Amino acid sequence: MLFRARSGTFLTFALAGLLTGVWVARMPALAGKFGTNEGEIGIVVLVWGLGAIAAMQALRGVMARAGSRTVLRVALPLTGLSYVGVALAPTYGVLLGAVALFGMTFGITDIAMNAQGSVVEQAYRRSVMSGMHAGWCVGAMSGGLFGVATAAAGFGFTETVLVTALLSLPAGLALGRTYLPDPAAPAASGTGRRARRMPAAVYLIGVLAFIAFMTEGSIADWSGLLLHDELGATEAVAAAGYPMFELAMLLGRLVGDRVRMRVGTRRLLVGAGLGTAVGMTVVVLAPVPAVAIAGFFVTGLVVCTVVPTTISLAGSAAPDRPAAAVAQVGAMGYGGLLLGPVVVGFLSEATSLRVGVGVVVVLALLIAAGARYAPLRTTADISVPAPAEAPAEAPAPGAGDSRPEPVAA
C-alpha cells in the first residue's frame, strides 16, 4: 500500500508537470494565435495565478477537514477538464476566463498533491519529497518535448493542448485509487482561533517558498520567449529551453534527497540559491540560444531542490495538520509564482527580456540569504508511525536512500 501511494503520488506530479510543460512550451504559439504582446501574455499568467490563489484560500479549510486524498481525487480530473477550455478558447477574452478556471483547478491540485506527498513522507519517516517532485520534472520535460514535436510538425496551440487534456482525464481518475488518507489530527488543546492557528514556522517557510516559486515561475513562463524574441531562435528551438531546464531539474531531484541528508537542509538551500544566480547570469549574458539553453540547464540542476524542501519543511512544521500547512505555504508560494512572471513581463516591456529575466538572479541570491533563517524540523523528528509494511517495500522512482536525515544546519 505504501509503495502504491508513493508511486501514485509520483505519477500525479508527473501528470501535473505534463500539463504545465505543454502550456509553457507552446507559449509562443499561444501569443501567435491571439496576436498578443508580452504585456498581454503577462496578463494571461496573472489571471492564471489569481485563479489558483483564490481557490487555495477559499478551500484551505476544506483541505484541512477533508484531507489531501479526497480533494485530490476531485481536483485532478477537473484540472484536465478545464484544460480543454483553454485549448478551445476562440478569443482572448474567453481565453482569460478559461485560464482563470484552469488556474483554480490546477492550484487546488498542486497543494493537494504536495500535501499527499507530505503524508507519504511522514509515513516513510525520511526525506522523499524531492524524489516525488522528480515526477513533476518527468512530466514537464515530456510535455515540453511534446510541445517541440508539435511545433516542428506545424500543429497549433489548440490541437496540442486539446490532445494533452483528453489524455489527462482518464489518467487523473485512475490515480485517485492510490492515495493515502491523511493522519487523524489530535484533539486541540486550545479553543477557537488560537487552536486553529498555524505555527509561526509555517509562515517563515512560506516566505522562502514565495521567493522559490517566483524564481521557477519566471524561468518557466519566459524561457521560450527569451530564446525566440531576444536571441532569434526558431519556435522549435525556443520550445526546447524549458524541457532542458526540466531535464536538469529531474537529474537534480533524483539525488536531491540524498544530498539533503548528506549536507543538511540549510547548506542545500544556500548552495541552490548561489548556483541559480550563476546559471541565470549565463542565461542573461548569452550571445546565442545554445549558451542560454546551457544556462537554463545549469539553473535547473541547482534550483530543483528548493521548492520540495520548503514543502517538506511545511509538512513537518505542523505534522498534525500537514495538509493545512502545505496549503498555507502553497498559497504563499503561488503568490510568488503569480508575481514573478508578471514583474518579468512588465520589465521586459519597458526594457528588454534580458533585463526582465535578470530579476531571477536577484531572487536566487535572496534564497541563499534567506536560508539562514529557515526553521528546520526534519523528517527524522516526525512522530507519525510508519505502516507495518514500509520496511519491506521497494523505493519509488526518483527516491532517495533509506538513511534517516540528519538534523544539520
mmCIF file of C-alpha atoms in Angstrom:
data_model
loop_
_atom_site.group_PDB
_atom_site.id
_atom_site.type_symbol
_atom_site.label_atom_id
_atom_site.label_comp_id
_atom_site.label_asym_id
_atom_site.label_seq_id
_atom_site.Cartn_x
_atom_site.Cartn_y
_atom_site.Cartn_z
ATOM 1 C CA MET A 1 0.000 0.000 0.000
ATOM 2 C CA LEU A 2 2.776 2.449 0.881
ATOM 3 C CA PHE A 3 4.692 1.733 -2.329
ATOM 4 C CA ARG A 4 1.500 2.160 -4.365
ATOM 5 C CA ALA A 5 0.778 5.507 -2.674
ATOM 6 C CA ARG A 6 4.304 6.747 -3.279
ATOM 7 C CA SER A 7 4.221 5.666 -6.920
ATOM 8 C CA GLY A 8 0.757 7.173 -7.385
ATOM 9 C CA THR A 9 1.893 10.493 -5.937
ATOM 10 C CA PHE A 10 4.977 10.432 -8.161
ATOM 11 C CA LEU A 11 2.738 9.896 -11.211
ATOM 12 C CA THR A 12 0.363 12.649 -10.055
ATOM 13 C CA PHE A 13 3.268 15.085 -10.011
ATOM 14 C CA ALA A 14 4.203 13.809 -13.474
ATOM 15 C CA LEU A 15 0.712 14.432 -14.845
ATOM 16 C CA ALA A 16 0.602 17.966 -13.432
ATOM 17 C CA GLY A 17 4.048 18.620 -14.867
ATOM 18 C CA LEU A 18 2.921 17.359 -18.268
ATOM 19 C CA LEU A 19 0.085 19.891 -18.386
ATOM 20 C CA THR A 20 2.465 22.685 -17.409
ATOM 21 C CA GLY A 21 5.175 21.582 -19.830
ATOM 22 C CA VAL A 22 2.846 21.699 -22.828
ATOM 23 C CA TRP A 23 1.453 25.078 -21.717
ATOM 24 C CA VAL A 24 4.896 26.650 -21.330
ATOM 25 C CA ALA A 25 6.490 25.121 -24.423
ATOM 26 C CA ARG A 26 3.697 26.385 -26.676
ATOM 27 C CA MET A 27 3.522 29.877 -25.154
ATOM 28 C CA PRO A 28 4.911 31.451 -28.351
ATOM 29 C CA ALA A 29 2.163 29.647 -30.297
ATOM 30 C CA LEU A 30 -0.425 30.996 -27.841
ATOM 31 C CA ALA A 31 0.874 34.518 -28.430
ATOM 32 C CA GLY A 32 0.719 33.916 -32.179
ATOM 33 C CA LYS A 33 -2.828 32.528 -32.051
ATOM 34 C CA PHE A 34 -4.267 35.676 -30.460
ATOM 35 C CA GLY A 35 -1.693 38.203 -31.718
ATOM 36 C CA THR A 36 -0.756 39.237 -28.193
ATOM 37 C CA ASN A 37 2.303 41.152 -26.992
ATOM 38 C CA GLU A 38 4.463 40.438 -23.929
ATOM 39 C CA GLY A 39 2.281 42.518 -21.607
ATOM 40 C CA GLU A 40 -0.885 40.657 -22.658
ATOM 41 C CA ILE A 41 0.833 37.308 -22.133
ATOM 42 C CA GLY A 42 1.776 38.609 -18.689
ATOM 43 C CA ILE A 43 -1.922 39.266 -18.031
ATOM 44 C CA VAL A 44 -2.742 35.665 -19.019
ATOM 45 C CA VAL A 45 -0.194 34.429 -16.489
ATOM 46 C CA LEU A 46 -1.567 36.874 -13.889
ATOM 47 C CA VAL A 47 -5.142 35.621 -14.343
ATOM 48 C CA TRP A 48 -3.961 32.017 -14.063
ATOM 49 C CA GLY A 49 -2.162 32.786 -10.808
ATOM 50 C CA LEU A 50 -5.057 34.767 -9.337
ATOM 51 C CA GLY A 51 -7.384 31.852 -10.032
ATOM 52 C CA ALA A 52 -5.002 29.469 -8.294
ATOM 53 C CA ILE A 53 -4.534 31.647 -5.206
ATOM 54 C CA ALA A 54 -8.258 32.425 -4.879
ATOM 55 C CA ALA A 55 -9.129 28.722 -4.971
ATOM 56 C CA MET A 56 -6.382 27.838 -2.496
ATOM 57 C CA GLN A 57 -7.521 30.402 0.024
ATOM 58 C CA ALA A 58 -11.213 29.586 -0.403
ATOM 59 C CA LEU A 59 -10.714 25.832 0.008
ATOM 60 C CA ARG A 60 -7.923 25.799 2.595
ATOM 61 C CA GLY A 61 -10.415 24.878 5.321
ATOM 62 C CA VAL A 62 -11.838 22.115 3.132
ATOM 63 C CA MET A 63 -8.319 20.755 2.667
ATOM 64 C CA ALA A 64 -7.785 20.673 6.426
ATOM 65 C CA ARG A 65 -11.076 18.873 7.076
ATOM 66 C CA ALA A 66 -11.383 16.560 4.069
ATOM 67 C CA GLY A 67 -7.692 15.782 3.642
ATOM 68 C CA SER A 68 -5.476 15.688 0.578
ATOM 69 C CA ARG A 69 -6.768 12.344 -0.712
ATOM 70 C CA THR A 70 -10.388 13.438 -1.057
ATOM 71 C CA VAL A 71 -9.517 16.824 -2.543
ATOM 72 C CA LEU A 72 -7.015 15.377 -4.998
ATOM 73 C CA ARG A 73 -9.452 12.754 -6.287
ATOM 74 C CA VAL A 74 -11.790 15.570 -7.361
ATOM 75 C CA ALA A 75 -9.338 18.303 -8.359
ATOM 76 C CA LEU A 76 -7.047 16.294 -10.637
ATOM 77 C CA PRO A 77 -9.716 15.203 -13.174
ATOM 78 C CA LEU A 78 -11.269 18.693 -13.072
ATOM 79 C CA THR A 79 -7.884 20.152 -13.996
ATOM 80 C CA GLY A 80 -7.809 18.063 -17.159
ATOM 81 C CA LEU A 81 -11.355 19.139 -17.965
ATOM 82 C CA SER A 82 -10.575 22.837 -17.503
ATOM 83 C CA TYR A 83 -7.556 22.413 -19.792
ATOM 84 C CA VAL A 84 -9.991 21.636 -22.611
ATOM 85 C CA GLY A 85 -11.456 25.127 -22.191
ATOM 86 C CA VAL A 86 -8.002 26.687 -22.550
ATOM 87 C CA ALA A 87 -7.440 24.756 -25.775
ATOM 88 C CA LEU A 88 -10.779 25.697 -27.341
ATOM 89 C CA ALA A 89 -10.981 29.377 -26.315
ATOM 90 C CA PRO A 90 -11.860 31.294 -29.538
ATOM 91 C CA THR A 91 -10.957 34.828 -28.383
ATOM 92 C CA TYR A 92 -8.547 36.480 -25.979
ATOM 93 C CA GLY A 93 -11.402 37.423 -23.616
ATOM 94 C CA VAL A 94 -12.700 33.851 -23.460
ATOM 95 C CA LEU A 95 -9.116 32.645 -23.016
ATOM 96 C CA LEU A 96 -8.781 34.736 -19.848
ATOM 97 C CA GLY A 97 -11.907 33.110 -18.380
ATOM 98 C CA ALA A 98 -10.722 29.618 -19.312
ATOM 99 C CA VAL A 99 -7.260 30.289 -17.893
ATOM 100 C CA ALA A 100 -8.790 31.527 -14.610
ATOM 101 C CA LEU A 101 -10.740 28.257 -14.272
ATOM 102 C CA PHE A 102 -7.663 26.237 -15.190
ATOM 103 C CA GLY A 103 -5.657 28.143 -12.586
ATOM 104 C CA MET A 104 -8.248 27.417 -9.898
ATOM 105 C CA THR A 105 -8.347 23.663 -10.526
ATOM 106 C CA PHE A 106 -4.605 23.410 -11.030
ATOM 107 C CA GLY A 107 -3.856 25.353 -7.846
ATOM 108 C CA ILE A 108 -6.021 23.025 -5.771
ATOM 109 C CA THR A 109 -4.399 20.007 -7.415
ATOM 110 C CA ASP A 110 -0.945 21.390 -6.694
ATOM 111 C CA ILE A 111 -1.411 21.919 -2.966
ATOM 112 C CA ALA A 112 -3.334 18.650 -2.600
ATOM 113 C CA MET A 113 -0.629 16.577 -4.289
ATOM 114 C CA ASN A 114 2.066 18.271 -2.199
ATOM 115 C CA ALA A 115 0.049 17.583 0.949
ATOM 116 C CA GLN A 116 -0.331 13.960 -0.151
ATOM 117 C CA GLY A 117 3.430 13.854 -0.688
ATOM 118 C CA SER A 118 3.900 15.110 2.865
ATOM 119 C CA VAL A 119 1.616 12.341 4.159
ATOM 120 C CA VAL A 120 3.700 9.743 2.322
ATOM 121 C CA GLU A 121 6.927 11.318 3.579
ATOM 122 C CA GLN A 122 5.701 11.198 7.179
ATOM 123 C CA ALA A 123 4.865 7.529 6.713
ATOM 124 C CA TYR A 124 8.379 6.818 5.432
ATOM 125 C CA ARG A 125 9.929 8.900 8.235
ATOM 126 C CA ARG A 126 12.689 10.217 5.961
ATOM 127 C CA SER A 127 13.190 12.708 3.164
ATOM 128 C CA VAL A 128 11.418 11.568 -0.025
ATOM 129 C CA MET A 129 9.773 14.792 -1.199
ATOM 130 C CA SER A 130 12.474 15.703 -3.717
ATOM 131 C CA GLY A 131 12.126 12.283 -5.316
ATOM 132 C CA MET A 132 8.389 12.767 -5.737
ATOM 133 C CA HIS A 133 8.930 16.218 -7.206
ATOM 134 C CA ALA A 134 11.135 14.466 -9.756
ATOM 135 C CA GLY A 135 7.843 13.183 -11.130
ATOM 136 C CA TRP A 136 6.923 16.783 -11.964
ATOM 137 C CA CYS A 137 10.145 17.090 -13.948
ATOM 138 C CA VAL A 138 9.433 13.876 -15.859
ATOM 139 C CA GLY A 139 6.024 15.203 -16.830
ATOM 140 C CA ALA A 140 7.147 18.755 -17.586
ATOM 141 C CA MET A 141 10.036 17.524 -19.692
ATOM 142 C CA SER A 142 7.741 15.152 -21.580
ATOM 143 C CA GLY A 143 5.218 17.941 -22.104
ATOM 144 C CA GLY A 144 7.952 20.264 -23.323
ATOM 145 C CA LEU A 145 9.252 17.681 -25.784
ATOM 146 C CA PHE A 146 5.702 17.074 -26.962
ATOM 147 C CA GLY A 147 5.484 20.830 -27.498
ATOM 148 C CA VAL A 148 8.724 20.752 -29.508
ATOM 149 C CA ALA A 149 7.419 17.896 -31.665
ATOM 150 C CA THR A 150 4.063 19.544 -32.337
ATOM 151 C CA ALA A 151 5.712 22.884 -33.144
ATOM 152 C CA ALA A 152 8.108 21.193 -35.564
ATOM 153 C CA ALA A 153 5.172 19.344 -37.162
ATOM 154 C CA GLY A 154 3.265 22.587 -37.637
ATOM 155 C CA PHE A 155 0.449 21.931 -35.153
ATOM 156 C CA GLY A 156 -1.059 24.932 -33.404
ATOM 157 C CA PHE A 157 -1.712 25.689 -29.755
ATOM 158 C CA THR A 158 -5.315 24.430 -29.867
ATOM 159 C CA GLU A 159 -4.571 20.950 -31.211
ATOM 160 C CA THR A 160 -1.595 20.407 -28.901
ATOM 161 C CA VAL A 161 -3.360 21.410 -25.682
ATOM 162 C CA LEU A 162 -6.593 19.599 -26.564
ATOM 163 C CA VAL A 163 -4.857 16.250 -27.114
ATOM 164 C CA THR A 164 -2.999 16.657 -23.810
ATOM 165 C CA ALA A 165 -6.222 17.465 -21.949
ATOM 166 C CA LEU A 166 -8.107 14.462 -23.320
ATOM 167 C CA LEU A 167 -5.279 12.095 -22.345
ATOM 168 C CA SER A 168 -5.045 13.521 -18.813
ATOM 169 C CA LEU A 169 -8.688 12.897 -17.858
ATOM 170 C CA PRO A 170 -8.650 9.066 -17.571
ATOM 171 C CA ALA A 171 -5.172 9.172 -16.026
ATOM 172 C CA GLY A 172 -6.374 11.514 -13.281
ATOM 173 C CA LEU A 173 -9.326 9.278 -12.472
ATOM 174 C CA ALA A 174 -7.146 6.152 -12.276
ATOM 175 C CA LEU A 175 -4.599 7.748 -9.928
ATOM 176 C CA GLY A 176 -7.322 8.554 -7.385
ATOM 177 C CA ARG A 177 -7.234 4.966 -6.115
ATOM 178 C CA THR A 178 -3.599 5.132 -4.997
ATOM 179 C CA TYR A 179 -3.604 7.873 -2.344
ATOM 180 C CA LEU A 180 -3.143 7.507 1.438
ATOM 181 C CA PRO A 181 -5.600 9.024 3.944
ATOM 182 C CA ASP A 182 -4.280 11.939 5.955
ATOM 183 C CA PRO A 183 -3.310 11.217 9.579
ATOM 184 C CA ALA A 184 -6.025 11.946 12.105
ATOM 185 C CA ALA A 185 -5.430 15.284 13.829
ATOM 186 C CA PRO A 186 -5.082 15.105 17.628
ATOM 187 C CA ALA A 187 -7.622 16.882 19.788
ATOM 188 C CA ALA A 188 -6.773 20.569 20.063
ATOM 189 C CA SER A 189 -5.552 21.738 23.460
ATOM 190 C CA GLY A 190 -6.954 25.232 22.943
ATOM 191 C CA THR A 191 -10.189 26.601 21.653
ATOM 192 C CA GLY A 192 -11.348 28.852 18.825
ATOM 193 C CA ARG A 193 -8.897 30.725 16.661
ATOM 194 C CA ARG A 194 -5.907 30.019 18.884
ATOM 195 C CA ALA A 195 -6.336 26.272 18.433
ATOM 196 C CA ARG A 196 -6.569 26.612 14.665
ATOM 197 C CA ARG A 197 -3.631 28.996 14.217
ATOM 198 C CA MET A 198 -0.664 27.726 12.235
ATOM 199 C CA PRO A 199 2.790 27.706 13.875
ATOM 200 C CA ALA A 200 4.867 30.786 13.028
ATOM 201 C CA ALA A 201 7.412 28.470 11.367
ATOM 202 C CA VAL A 202 4.885 27.698 8.630
ATOM 203 C CA TYR A 203 4.712 31.367 7.628
ATOM 204 C CA LEU A 204 8.502 31.739 7.673
ATOM 205 C CA ILE A 205 8.764 28.735 5.362
ATOM 206 C CA GLY A 206 6.059 30.328 3.225
ATOM 207 C CA VAL A 207 8.245 33.405 2.658
ATOM 208 C CA LEU A 208 11.049 31.203 1.334
ATOM 209 C CA ALA A 209 8.541 29.326 -0.829
ATOM 210 C CA PHE A 210 7.292 32.661 -2.178
ATOM 211 C CA ILE A 211 10.791 33.516 -3.435
ATOM 212 C CA ALA A 212 11.440 29.984 -4.751
ATOM 213 C CA PHE A 213 8.174 29.818 -6.701
ATOM 214 C CA MET A 214 8.782 33.321 -8.022
ATOM 215 C CA THR A 215 12.133 32.124 -9.382
ATOM 216 C CA GLU A 216 10.840 28.944 -11.042
ATOM 217 C CA GLY A 217 7.752 30.640 -12.441
ATOM 218 C CA SER A 218 9.791 33.381 -14.069
ATOM 219 C CA ILE A 219 12.034 30.837 -15.773
ATOM 220 C CA ALA A 220 9.161 28.622 -16.872
ATOM 221 C CA ASP A 221 6.975 31.326 -18.351
ATOM 222 C CA TRP A 222 9.636 33.412 -20.100
ATOM 223 C CA SER A 223 12.351 30.981 -21.226
ATOM 224 C CA GLY A 224 10.700 30.297 -24.587
ATOM 225 C CA LEU A 225 10.057 33.950 -25.387
ATOM 226 C CA LEU A 226 13.592 34.949 -24.353
ATOM 227 C CA LEU A 227 15.073 32.410 -26.762
ATOM 228 C CA HIS A 228 12.626 33.266 -29.567
ATOM 229 C CA ASP A 229 12.315 37.050 -29.347
ATOM 230 C CA GLU A 230 15.653 38.135 -27.878
ATOM 231 C CA LEU A 231 18.066 35.542 -29.285
ATOM 232 C CA GLY A 232 16.319 34.796 -32.589
ATOM 233 C CA ALA A 233 15.705 31.072 -32.077
ATOM 234 C CA THR A 234 13.033 29.273 -34.110
ATOM 235 C CA GLU A 235 9.808 28.216 -32.357
ATOM 236 C CA ALA A 236 11.046 24.624 -32.152
ATOM 237 C CA VAL A 237 14.410 25.631 -30.611
ATOM 238 C CA ALA A 238 12.717 28.106 -28.267
ATOM 239 C CA ALA A 239 10.364 25.362 -27.086
ATOM 240 C CA ALA A 240 13.409 23.242 -26.183
ATOM 241 C CA GLY A 241 14.599 25.656 -23.476
ATOM 242 C CA TYR A 242 12.015 24.639 -20.897
ATOM 243 C CA PRO A 243 12.376 20.848 -21.331
ATOM 244 C CA MET A 244 16.159 21.232 -20.960
ATOM 245 C CA PHE A 245 15.550 23.147 -17.736
ATOM 246 C CA GLU A 246 13.209 20.384 -16.555
ATOM 247 C CA LEU A 247 15.676 17.637 -17.563
ATOM 248 C CA ALA A 248 18.244 19.249 -15.287
ATOM 249 C CA MET A 249 15.591 19.584 -12.555
ATOM 250 C CA LEU A 250 14.859 15.866 -12.910
ATOM 251 C CA LEU A 251 18.516 14.873 -12.617
ATOM 252 C CA GLY A 252 18.954 17.074 -9.558
ATOM 253 C CA ARG A 253 15.812 15.845 -7.839
ATOM 254 C CA LEU A 254 16.708 12.194 -8.371
ATOM 255 C CA VAL A 255 19.611 12.740 -5.973
ATOM 256 C CA GLY A 256 18.141 15.666 -4.035
ATOM 257 C CA ASP A 257 17.029 13.627 -1.027
ATOM 258 C CA ARG A 258 20.479 12.032 -0.714
ATOM 259 C CA VAL A 259 22.208 15.405 -0.971
ATOM 260 C CA ARG A 260 19.890 16.903 1.642
ATOM 261 C CA MET A 261 20.591 14.056 4.057
ATOM 262 C CA ARG A 262 24.325 14.358 3.479
ATOM 263 C CA VAL A 263 24.917 18.141 3.636
ATOM 264 C CA GLY A 264 21.877 19.279 5.629
ATOM 265 C CA THR A 265 18.891 21.398 4.712
ATOM 266 C CA ARG A 266 20.405 24.814 5.293
ATOM 267 C CA ARG A 267 23.572 24.210 3.275
ATOM 268 C CA LEU A 268 21.475 22.706 0.490
ATOM 269 C CA LEU A 269 19.315 25.839 0.240
ATOM 270 C CA VAL A 270 22.289 28.226 0.317
ATOM 271 C CA GLY A 271 24.077 26.274 -2.414
ATOM 272 C CA ALA A 272 20.925 26.143 -4.534
ATOM 273 C CA GLY A 273 20.473 29.903 -4.315
ATOM 274 C CA LEU A 274 24.061 30.718 -5.260
ATOM 275 C CA GLY A 275 24.128 28.151 -8.072
ATOM 276 C CA THR A 276 20.887 29.516 -9.508
ATOM 277 C CA ALA A 277 22.331 33.034 -9.568
ATOM 278 C CA VAL A 278 25.353 31.784 -11.524
ATOM 279 C CA GLY A 279 23.257 29.798 -14.020
ATOM 280 C CA MET A 280 20.863 32.653 -14.720
ATOM 281 C CA THR A 281 23.738 35.099 -15.166
ATOM 282 C CA VAL A 282 24.892 32.853 -18.016
ATOM 283 C CA VAL A 283 21.370 32.987 -19.497
ATOM 284 C CA VAL A 284 21.091 36.762 -19.289
ATOM 285 C CA LEU A 285 24.517 37.339 -20.890
ATOM 286 C CA ALA A 286 24.189 34.573 -23.522
ATOM 287 C CA PRO A 287 25.154 35.657 -27.056
ATOM 288 C CA VAL A 288 23.405 32.748 -28.806
ATOM 289 C CA PRO A 289 20.497 30.362 -27.981
ATOM 290 C CA ALA A 290 22.799 27.382 -27.303
ATOM 291 C CA VAL A 291 24.579 29.215 -24.466
ATOM 292 C CA ALA A 292 21.258 30.324 -22.952
ATOM 293 C CA ILE A 293 19.931 26.763 -23.062
ATOM 294 C CA ALA A 294 23.103 25.587 -21.313
ATOM 295 C CA GLY A 295 22.488 28.245 -18.654
ATOM 296 C CA PHE A 296 18.925 27.021 -18.171
ATOM 297 C CA PHE A 297 20.301 23.501 -17.710
ATOM 298 C CA VAL A 298 22.744 24.614 -15.007
ATOM 299 C CA THR A 299 19.980 26.597 -13.303
ATOM 300 C CA GLY A 300 17.596 23.642 -13.256
ATOM 301 C CA LEU A 301 20.281 21.381 -11.821
ATOM 302 C CA VAL A 302 20.708 23.524 -8.703
ATOM 303 C CA VAL A 303 17.340 25.250 -8.164
ATOM 304 C CA CYS A 304 15.427 21.959 -8.274
ATOM 305 C CA THR A 305 15.591 21.164 -4.545
ATOM 306 C CA VAL A 306 14.311 24.473 -3.195
ATOM 307 C CA VAL A 307 10.561 24.001 -3.719
ATOM 308 C CA PRO A 308 10.365 20.365 -2.486
ATOM 309 C CA THR A 309 12.456 21.291 0.544
ATOM 310 C CA THR A 310 10.088 24.121 1.527
ATOM 311 C CA ILE A 311 7.085 21.808 1.100
ATOM 312 C CA SER A 312 8.798 19.142 3.221
ATOM 313 C CA LEU A 313 9.597 21.684 5.918
ATOM 314 C CA ALA A 314 5.967 22.858 5.902
ATOM 315 C CA GLY A 315 4.576 19.365 6.431
ATOM 316 C CA SER A 316 6.975 18.627 9.270
ATOM 317 C CA ALA A 317 6.444 22.035 10.918
ATOM 318 C CA ALA A 318 2.803 21.065 11.548
ATOM 319 C CA PRO A 319 2.787 17.230 11.459
ATOM 320 C CA ASP A 320 -0.714 17.061 12.966
ATOM 321 C CA ARG A 321 -2.092 19.213 10.120
ATOM 322 C CA PRO A 322 0.203 18.645 7.121
ATOM 323 C CA ALA A 323 -2.492 19.337 4.515
ATOM 324 C CA ALA A 324 -3.377 22.713 6.030
ATOM 325 C CA ALA A 325 0.304 23.663 6.498
ATOM 326 C CA VAL A 326 1.195 22.727 2.930
ATOM 327 C CA ALA A 327 -1.888 24.609 1.690
ATOM 328 C CA GLN A 328 -0.741 27.741 3.526
ATOM 329 C CA VAL A 329 2.824 27.522 2.196
ATOM 330 C CA GLY A 330 1.480 26.619 -1.243
ATOM 331 C CA ALA A 331 -0.761 29.698 -1.291
ATOM 332 C CA MET A 332 2.178 31.910 -0.318
ATOM 333 C CA GLY A 333 4.330 30.191 -2.921
ATOM 334 C CA TYR A 334 1.734 30.777 -5.604
ATOM 335 C CA GLY A 335 1.838 34.439 -4.708
ATOM 336 C CA GLY A 336 5.449 34.363 -5.884
ATOM 337 C CA LEU A 337 4.525 32.249 -8.895
ATOM 338 C CA LEU A 338 1.982 34.929 -9.745
ATOM 339 C CA LEU A 339 4.183 37.955 -9.109
ATOM 340 C CA GLY A 340 7.437 36.764 -10.685
ATOM 341 C CA PRO A 341 6.318 36.268 -14.313
ATOM 342 C CA VAL A 342 4.245 39.464 -14.193
ATOM 343 C CA VAL A 343 7.216 41.511 -12.960
ATOM 344 C CA VAL A 344 9.387 39.962 -15.674
ATOM 345 C CA GLY A 345 6.708 40.709 -18.281
ATOM 346 C CA PHE A 346 6.312 44.379 -17.443
ATOM 347 C CA LEU A 347 10.063 44.920 -17.016
ATOM 348 C CA SER A 348 10.585 43.276 -20.393
ATOM 349 C CA GLU A 349 8.027 45.577 -21.970
ATOM 350 C CA ALA A 350 9.773 48.622 -20.534
ATOM 351 C CA THR A 351 13.359 47.474 -21.225
ATOM 352 C CA SER A 352 14.184 44.074 -22.697
ATOM 353 C CA LEU A 353 13.616 40.396 -21.945
ATOM 354 C CA ARG A 354 17.226 40.065 -20.812
ATOM 355 C CA VAL A 355 16.703 42.695 -18.125
ATOM 356 C CA GLY A 356 13.342 41.192 -17.126
ATOM 357 C CA VAL A 357 14.689 37.665 -16.786
ATOM 358 C CA GLY A 358 17.690 39.085 -14.914
ATOM 359 C CA VAL A 359 15.351 39.546 -11.927
ATOM 360 C CA VAL A 360 15.799 35.816 -11.319
ATOM 361 C CA VAL A 361 19.455 36.397 -10.388
ATOM 362 C CA VAL A 362 18.355 38.703 -7.581
ATOM 363 C CA LEU A 363 15.696 36.233 -6.422
ATOM 364 C CA ALA A 364 18.257 33.436 -6.299
ATOM 365 C CA LEU A 365 20.534 35.494 -4.071
ATOM 366 C CA LEU A 366 17.553 36.137 -1.768
ATOM 367 C CA ILE A 367 17.056 32.359 -1.460
ATOM 368 C CA ALA A 368 20.690 31.927 -0.414
ATOM 369 C CA ALA A 369 20.409 34.766 2.108
ATOM 370 C CA GLY A 370 17.023 33.635 3.462
ATOM 371 C CA ALA A 371 18.133 30.030 4.011
ATOM 372 C CA ARG A 372 19.926 31.016 7.233
ATOM 373 C CA TYR A 373 16.541 31.903 8.768
ATOM 374 C CA ALA A 374 14.694 28.762 7.651
ATOM 375 C CA PRO A 375 13.164 26.910 10.651
ATOM 376 C CA LEU A 376 14.465 23.355 10.402
ATOM 377 C CA ARG A 377 12.488 20.399 11.581
ATOM 378 C CA THR A 378 13.430 17.344 9.550
ATOM 379 C CA THR A 379 11.513 14.185 8.761
ATOM 380 C CA ALA A 380 13.542 12.416 11.425
ATOM 381 C CA ASP A 381 11.524 14.339 14.003
ATOM 382 C CA ILE A 382 8.133 13.282 12.663
ATOM 383 C CA SER A 383 6.282 11.168 15.162
ATOM 384 C CA VAL A 384 3.779 9.567 12.798
ATOM 385 C CA PRO A 385 4.372 5.800 12.911
ATOM 386 C CA ALA A 386 5.276 4.177 9.622
ATOM 387 C CA PRO A 387 2.918 1.482 8.290
ATOM 388 C CA ALA A 388 3.936 -2.042 9.118
ATOM 389 C CA GLU A 389 4.712 -2.947 5.527
ATOM 390 C CA ALA A 390 7.028 0.054 4.910
ATOM 391 C CA PRO A 391 10.359 -1.746 5.624
ATOM 392 C CA ALA A 392 9.580 -4.399 3.038
ATOM 393 C CA GLU A 393 8.587 -2.006 0.288
ATOM 394 C CA ALA A 394 10.853 -1.104 -2.629
ATOM 395 C CA PRO A 395 11.502 2.586 -3.254
ATOM 396 C CA ALA A 396 9.532 4.501 -5.815
ATOM 397 C CA PRO A 397 11.200 6.062 -8.849
ATOM 398 C CA GLY A 398 13.339 9.058 -8.045
ATOM 399 C CA ALA A 399 13.542 8.398 -4.324
ATOM 400 C CA GLY A 400 16.474 8.941 -2.028
ATOM 401 C CA ASP A 401 18.191 6.276 0.069
ATOM 402 C CA SER A 402 16.887 4.775 3.287
ATOM 403 C CA ARG A 403 19.131 6.531 5.781
ATOM 404 C CA PRO A 404 17.413 8.898 8.228
ATOM 405 C CA GLU A 405 18.033 12.553 7.506
ATOM 406 C CA PRO A 406 20.439 14.206 9.958
ATOM 407 C CA VAL A 407 19.462 17.371 11.738
ATOM 408 C CA ALA A 408 22.015 19.647 10.064
ATOM 409 C CA ALA A 409 22.184 23.385 9.786
#
